[in-house]
Amino acid sequence: MNTFTSVTHGVDHRAVNHCPINHSSGNHAGKSGDSPQMTSHHSSSTVSAGGQTHHDPSLPGTRTEGDTEAAADDPASTTVYWQPISLAQPVVNTLSTKLFTPVVPVATTRGANQAPPKPPPTERSARSTGSDAVLQPQETLDLDLQLSPHEGDYTVRVLTSPAGQAIGTFQSPFAATESGEFVQEIMPSARPLSRLAVQALMKEHGGRLFDALFQNDLLVCLERSFDEVRRRNATLRIKLRLTDAPELLSLPWEYLYHRRRNLFLSQSTTSSLVHFLELPDPVASLTVTLPLRMLVVIANPTDLQPLDVEREWSTIQSALADLIERGMVIVDRLPSATLPELQSALRRHDYHVIHFVGHGDFDETVGMGHIVFADGQGQAHPLPGEVLAQLLHNERTLRLVVLNAPEGSQSNGANSFASVAQLLVQQGVPAVIAMRHSISDDAAVAFSHEFYAALADGYSVDAAVTEGRVAIATRMGNGEWGTPQLIMHAQNGMLWQVAAKVDDTVIDGASIGADLGV
């Protein structure tokens, strides 16, 4: 019988809503398992100028330590508490074992082991600084750019921004192969360059791309948007819509560099960069109940160069160690990924995140990327991205896919995983993170650790990607931080909503960012 490892994770959760959300079920029938139970109740808090949170007994819904015991006997109590699951060791399950069912809200008293939940953020939040600290919400504003061909150049339209709309033109500042050569030159596999030389090269190319994109009215719009972001203590999400100009996807957008501000836009905590695909159908709202389920798919065929997959698996576990202890997230491992095993796992369980580790390839003749699985004998079995996308199209709870190409992986050009990522989004996956190139083991570990830790801290998916990029940039000293590419169809980085139904009243949680942040 095929087996995979299942590790339970968890975090605290509060039913405090910072933005309007809808409530719609996204669970499949026929996929079942065990889940913690919860009780519910509202709470209030205030934030001091120093960023500390204080509970005010005078505010409606505030519970003091003295009346907590009495609240346990109050049937009208409406604060959500999750029953933690304590596991001394990871749990190994077979694919035939039932592991996951939606949590059914019930009215229970609070136990002595239950910790008070943390309030969820809106889209990006500051990290907690101690056991009593809470995540502080921060508003995210969109600068939405659409590029489309026009008379040999491209028209750029600002569809929405904090500063209104604008229109301009764009022409690539690079020769046919120049941008690809630049990316290869700043990678660790290229000729040795000092850290300062790599930084100068990234600024030069990123600055040229920035100057070509943000000219005249578009530059004014960007600057005014930054002013508004600063005034409102918010962050700016820059959306690039390249649906009408797919040939521009190969440009090094992640290295956009604002010379005057000395700022890489995709490496800043005040801004993020996403590739947005326009599709006819909007992303359906998904109300989820914990635990979340994540599938790590490891494909390491015996006839290709071996990958250090155990290191990345350990990194994911380490990044979510606190969640493991609280039993709020389950991580399943599919160590020898064949297509039948993947299909079997998807049939038995609802997954919210899939993390793929393995080789990629790109077929120039048909212009399509491939994901390399293993066949029944452990040999390489390239799977067209379109086939994988069709398979995942049926997974209605799936909200995020991560495609990682570790050091030594076969990756034919920048389009291998990026091409597959676009196909996945086109088939309904709200967000996909793709490594545009093979990435060193150290960089992959740095990214995965900070990315998943940021998700656990309550960051939106684009903000968490930024955290991963910063980790690579500060620790590696090369240009690998621009390798992760985020492609989205979701309007924002908060891809789930958590709601508990108590006495026929839906208690809104903000997006699942409070727990896994995506």
Tab-separated table of N, CA and C in Angstrom, residues 256-341:
chain	number	residue	atom	x	y	z
A	256	LEU	N	12.522	45.086	-10.946
A	256	LEU	CA	12.185	46.505	-11.126
A	256	LEU	C	12.811	47.337	-10.010
A	257	TYR	N	13.583	48.351	-10.418
A	257	TYR	CA	14.352	49.126	-9.435
A	257	TYR	C	14.062	50.612	-9.581
A	258	HIS	N	13.600	51.221	-8.497
A	258	HIS	CA	13.303	52.652	-8.433
A	258	HIS	C	14.579	53.364	-7.992
A	259	ARG	N	15.261	54.024	-8.951
A	259	ARG	CA	16.566	54.615	-8.656
A	259	ARG	C	16.481	55.679	-7.568
A	260	ARG	N	15.503	56.593	-7.697
A	260	ARG	CA	15.437	57.710	-6.755
A	260	ARG	C	15.170	57.242	-5.328
A	261	ARG	N	14.375	56.223	-5.195
A	261	ARG	CA	14.076	55.693	-3.864
A	261	ARG	C	15.061	54.599	-3.436
A	262	ASN	N	15.970	54.212	-4.348
A	262	ASN	CA	16.911	53.120	-4.070
A	262	ASN	C	16.149	51.894	-3.585
A	263	LEU	N	15.181	51.447	-4.404
A	263	LEU	CA	14.217	50.453	-3.953
A	263	LEU	C	13.916	49.433	-5.048
A	264	PHE	N	14.117	48.150	-4.755
A	264	PHE	CA	13.600	47.078	-5.598
A	264	PHE	C	12.142	46.862	-5.205
A	265	LEU	N	11.223	47.060	-6.144
A	265	LEU	CA	9.801	47.074	-5.808
A	265	LEU	C	9.311	45.746	-5.248
A	266	SER	N	9.889	44.637	-5.702
A	266	SER	CA	9.413	43.332	-5.240
A	266	SER	C	10.161	42.832	-4.014
A	267	GLN	N	11.054	43.669	-3.473
A	267	GLN	CA	11.825	43.277	-2.297
A	267	GLN	C	11.560	44.223	-1.131
A	268	SER	N	10.517	45.027	-1.265
A	268	SER	CA	10.210	46.041	-0.263
A	268	SER	C	9.033	45.608	0.596
A	269	THR	N	9.073	45.959	1.865
A	269	THR	CA	7.944	45.676	2.750
A	269	THR	C	6.806	46.665	2.547
A	270	THR	N	7.026	47.700	1.719
A	270	THR	CA	5.950	48.652	1.428
A	270	THR	C	5.304	48.395	0.074
A	271	SER	N	5.809	47.400	-0.664
A	271	SER	CA	5.227	47.099	-1.974
A	271	SER	C	5.436	45.624	-2.285
A	272	SER	N	4.630	45.112	-3.195
A	272	SER	CA	4.799	43.744	-3.681
A	272	SER	C	4.475	43.729	-5.165
A	273	LEU	N	4.932	42.693	-5.853
A	273	LEU	CA	4.729	42.583	-7.298
A	273	LEU	C	4.111	41.231	-7.611
A	274	VAL	N	3.005	41.238	-8.352
A	274	VAL	CA	2.360	39.992	-8.757
A	274	VAL	C	2.035	40.058	-10.240
A	275	HIS	N	2.030	38.896	-10.880
A	275	HIS	CA	1.566	38.772	-12.257
A	275	HIS	C	0.109	38.345	-12.194
A	276	PHE	N	-0.759	39.152	-12.775
A	276	PHE	CA	-2.198	38.912	-12.670
A	276	PHE	C	-2.740	38.443	-14.013
A	277	LEU	N	-3.432	37.308	-14.002
A	277	LEU	CA	-4.058	36.781	-15.214
A	277	LEU	C	-5.544	37.093	-15.201
A	278	GLU	N	-6.015	37.658	-16.297
A	278	GLU	CA	-7.442	37.956	-16.423
A	278	GLU	C	-8.167	36.732	-16.967
A	279	LEU	N	-9.169	36.277	-16.233
A	279	LEU	CA	-9.958	35.122	-16.634
A	279	LEU	C	-11.434	35.485	-16.598
A	280	PRO	N	-12.264	34.782	-17.368
A	280	PRO	CA	-13.691	35.146	-17.421
A	280	PRO	C	-14.439	34.920	-16.120
A	281	ASP	N	-13.996	33.931	-15.332
A	281	ASP	CA	-14.702	33.623	-14.090
A	281	ASP	C	-13.901	34.117	-12.895
A	282	PRO	N	-14.541	34.815	-11.959
A	282	PRO	CA	-13.836	35.264	-10.759
A	282	PRO	C	-13.539	34.093	-9.835
A	283	VAL	N	-12.579	34.288	-8.935
A	283	VAL	CA	-12.275	33.261	-7.941
A	283	VAL	C	-13.442	33.155	-6.973
A	284	ALA	N	-13.957	31.951	-6.816
A	284	ALA	CA	-15.085	31.751	-5.910
A	284	ALA	C	-14.631	31.910	-4.468
A	285	SER	N	-15.496	32.505	-3.675
A	285	SER	CA	-15.205	32.637	-2.253
A	285	SER	C	-15.205	31.258	-1.611
A	286	LEU	N	-14.266	31.022	-0.717
A	286	LEU	CA	-14.181	29.730	-0.050
A	286	LEU	C	-14.147	29.929	1.455
A	287	THR	N	-15.174	29.437	2.120
A	287	THR	CA	-15.188	29.431	3.569
A	287	THR	C	-14.646	28.087	4.028
A	288	VAL	N	-13.609	28.106	4.843
A	288	VAL	CA	-12.976	26.860	5.262
A	288	VAL	C	-13.066	26.696	6.766
A	289	THR	N	-12.984	25.463	7.169
A	289	THR	CA	-12.854	25.132	8.576
A	289	THR	C	-11.525	24.423	8.760
A	290	LEU	N	-10.900	24.659	9.881
A	290	LEU	CA	-9.591	24.083	10.135
A	290	LEU	C	-9.731	22.621	10.556
A	291	PRO	N	-8.691	21.791	10.357
A	291	PRO	CA	-7.350	22.153	9.915
A	291	PRO	C	-7.253	22.309	8.401
A	292	LEU	N	-6.317	23.145	7.995
A	292	LEU	CA	-5.966	23.213	6.585
A	292	LEU	C	-5.119	21.996	6.233
A	293	ARG	N	-5.129	21.633	4.964
A	293	ARG	CA	-4.329	20.479	4.536
A	293	ARG	C	-3.411	20.898	3.388
A	294	MET	N	-2.148	20.502	3.536
A	294	MET	CA	-1.111	20.818	2.554
A	294	MET	C	-0.479	19.518	2.069
A	295	LEU	N	-0.261	19.400	0.766
A	295	LEU	CA	0.363	18.217	0.185
A	295	LEU	C	1.725	18.591	-0.390
A	296	VAL	N	2.770	17.932	0.099
A	296	VAL	CA	4.120	18.115	-0.433
A	296	VAL	C	4.400	16.962	-1.390
A	297	VAL	N	4.541	17.289	-2.670
A	297	VAL	CA	4.756	16.292	-3.720
A	297	VAL	C	6.234	16.293	-4.085
A	298	ILE	N	6.911	15.196	-3.820
A	298	ILE	CA	8.349	15.106	-4.061
A	298	ILE	C	8.603	14.126	-5.192
A	299	ALA	N	9.121	14.631	-6.303
A	299	ALA	CA	9.424	13.797	-7.467
A	299	ALA	C	10.931	13.781	-7.677
A	300	ASN	N	11.549	12.633	-7.473
A	300	ASN	CA	13.000	12.509	-7.548
A	300	ASN	C	13.357	11.253	-8.356
A	301	PRO	N	13.083	11.256	-9.668
A	301	PRO	CA	13.313	10.059	-10.491
A	301	PRO	C	14.757	9.581	-10.416
A	302	THR	N	14.933	8.273	-10.469
A	302	THR	CA	16.263	7.692	-10.301
A	302	THR	C	17.177	7.932	-11.492
A	303	ASP	N	16.612	8.228	-12.660
A	303	ASP	CA	17.451	8.430	-13.843
A	303	ASP	C	17.801	9.893	-14.082
A	304	LEU	N	17.449	10.774	-13.146
A	304	LEU	CA	17.853	12.177	-13.208
A	304	LEU	C	18.738	12.484	-12.005
A	305	GLN	N	19.402	13.640	-12.044
A	305	GLN	CA	20.291	14.000	-10.949
A	305	GLN	C	19.520	14.053	-9.638
A	306	PRO	N	20.020	13.379	-8.591
A	306	PRO	CA	19.305	13.364	-7.309
A	306	PRO	C	19.184	14.768	-6.724
A	307	LEU	N	18.069	15.025	-6.062
A	307	LEU	CA	17.814	16.312	-5.428
A	307	LEU	C	17.823	16.144	-3.912
A	308	ASP	N	18.238	17.185	-3.214
A	308	ASP	CA	18.243	17.154	-1.746
A	308	ASP	C	16.846	17.505	-1.238
A	309	VAL	N	15.916	16.590	-1.465
A	309	VAL	CA	14.521	16.865	-1.133
A	309	VAL	C	14.272	16.787	0.366
A	310	GLU	N	15.087	15.996	1.086
A	310	GLU	CA	14.877	15.869	2.528
A	310	GLU	C	15.119	17.195	3.236
A	311	ARG	N	16.032	17.977	2.710
A	311	ARG	CA	16.322	19.267	3.336
A	311	ARG	C	15.128	20.206	3.218
A	312	GLU	N	14.489	20.216	2.050
A	312	GLU	CA	13.328	21.089	1.890
A	312	GLU	C	12.152	20.598	2.729
A	313	TRP	N	11.981	19.277	2.798
A	313	TRP	CA	10.921	18.727	3.643
A	313	TRP	C	11.125	19.149	5.098
A	314	SER	N	12.371	19.068	5.576
A	314	SER	CA	12.672	19.487	6.947
A	314	SER	C	12.428	20.977	7.132
A	315	THR	N	12.720	21.763	6.088
A	315	THR	CA	12.513	23.206	6.165
A	315	THR	C	11.043	23.547	6.339
A	316	ILE	N	10.182	22.884	5.582
A	316	ILE	CA	8.746	23.135	5.696
A	316	ILE	C	8.264	22.785	7.092
A	317	GLN	N	8.727	21.656	7.627
A	317	GLN	CA	8.337	21.260	8.977
A	317	GLN	C	8.830	22.262	10.014
A	318	SER	N	10.070	22.733	9.825
A	318	SER	CA	10.635	23.697	10.769
A	318	SER	C	9.881	25.015	10.740
A	319	ALA	N	9.543	25.489	9.532
A	319	ALA	CA	8.845	26.771	9.402
A	319	ALA	C	7.480	26.728	10.063
A	320	LEU	N	6.866	25.556	10.086
A	320	LEU	CA	5.525	25.420	10.635
A	320	LEU	C	5.528	24.643	11.946
A	321	ALA	N	6.661	24.659	12.653
A	321	ALA	CA	6.784	23.849	13.864
A	321	ALA	C	5.717	24.189	14.904
A	322	ASP	N	5.451	25.477	15.076
A	322	ASP	CA	4.442	25.871	16.060
A	322	ASP	C	3.067	25.369	15.650
A	323	LEU	N	2.806	25.367	14.358
A	323	LEU	CA	1.525	24.878	13.867
A	323	LEU	C	1.409	23.370	14.045
A	324	ILE	N	2.521	22.675	14.000
A	324	ILE	CA	2.508	21.230	14.214
A	324	ILE	C	1.977	20.921	15.605
A	325	GLU	N	2.482	21.648	16.584
A	325	GLU	CA	2.107	21.379	17.965
A	325	GLU	C	0.643	21.683	18.242
A	326	ARG	N	0.082	22.656	17.551
A	326	ARG	CA	-1.295	23.068	17.827
A	326	ARG	C	-2.330	22.304	17.007
A	327	GLY	N	-1.895	21.536	16.031
A	327	GLY	CA	-2.807	20.687	15.289
A	327	GLY	C	-3.811	21.417	14.434
A	328	MET	N	-3.428	22.549	13.861
A	328	MET	CA	-4.360	23.327	13.062
A	328	MET	C	-4.165	23.133	11.560
A	329	VAL	N	-3.049	22.546	11.165
A	329	VAL	CA	-2.766	22.290	9.756
A	329	VAL	C	-2.190	20.884	9.634
A	330	ILE	N	-2.565	20.185	8.601
A	330	ILE	CA	-2.031	18.852	8.321
A	330	ILE	C	-1.187	18.931	7.059
A	331	VAL	N	0.025	18.388	7.133
A	331	VAL	CA	0.912	18.351	5.975
A	331	VAL	C	1.128	16.898	5.579
A	332	ASP	N	0.728	16.552	4.375
A	332	ASP	CA	0.916	15.204	3.844
A	332	ASP	C	2.095	15.199	2.889
A	333	ARG	N	2.856	14.135	2.932
A	333	ARG	CA	4.006	13.998	2.033
A	333	ARG	C	3.780	12.835	1.071
A	334	LEU	N	3.979	13.104	-0.200
A	334	LEU	CA	3.923	12.080	-1.241
A	334	LEU	C	5.347	11.901	-1.747
A	335	PRO	N	6.135	10.999	-1.124
A	335	PRO	CA	7.581	10.979	-1.358
A	335	PRO	C	8.001	10.480	-2.727
A	336	SER	N	7.282	9.528	-3.310
A	336	SER	CA	7.651	9.032	-4.637
A	336	SER	C	6.496	9.325	-5.574
A	337	ALA	N	6.476	10.537	-6.085
A	337	ALA	CA	5.294	11.039	-6.790
A	337	ALA	C	5.147	10.408	-8.163
A	338	THR	N	4.131	9.590	-8.289
A	338	THR	CA	3.665	9.146	-9.595
A	338	THR	C	2.303	9.778	-9.814
A	339	LEU	N	1.900	9.855	-11.052
A	339	LEU	CA	0.615	10.477	-11.352
A	339	LEU	C	-0.552	9.732	-10.699
A	340	PRO	N	-0.592	8.383	-10.733
A	340	PRO	CA	-1.687	7.693	-10.046
A	340	PRO	C	-1.725	7.968	-8.545
A	341	GLU	N	-0.538	8.057	-7.906
A	341	GLU	CA	-0.509	8.344	-6.474
A	341	GLU	C	-1.056	9.738	-6.186
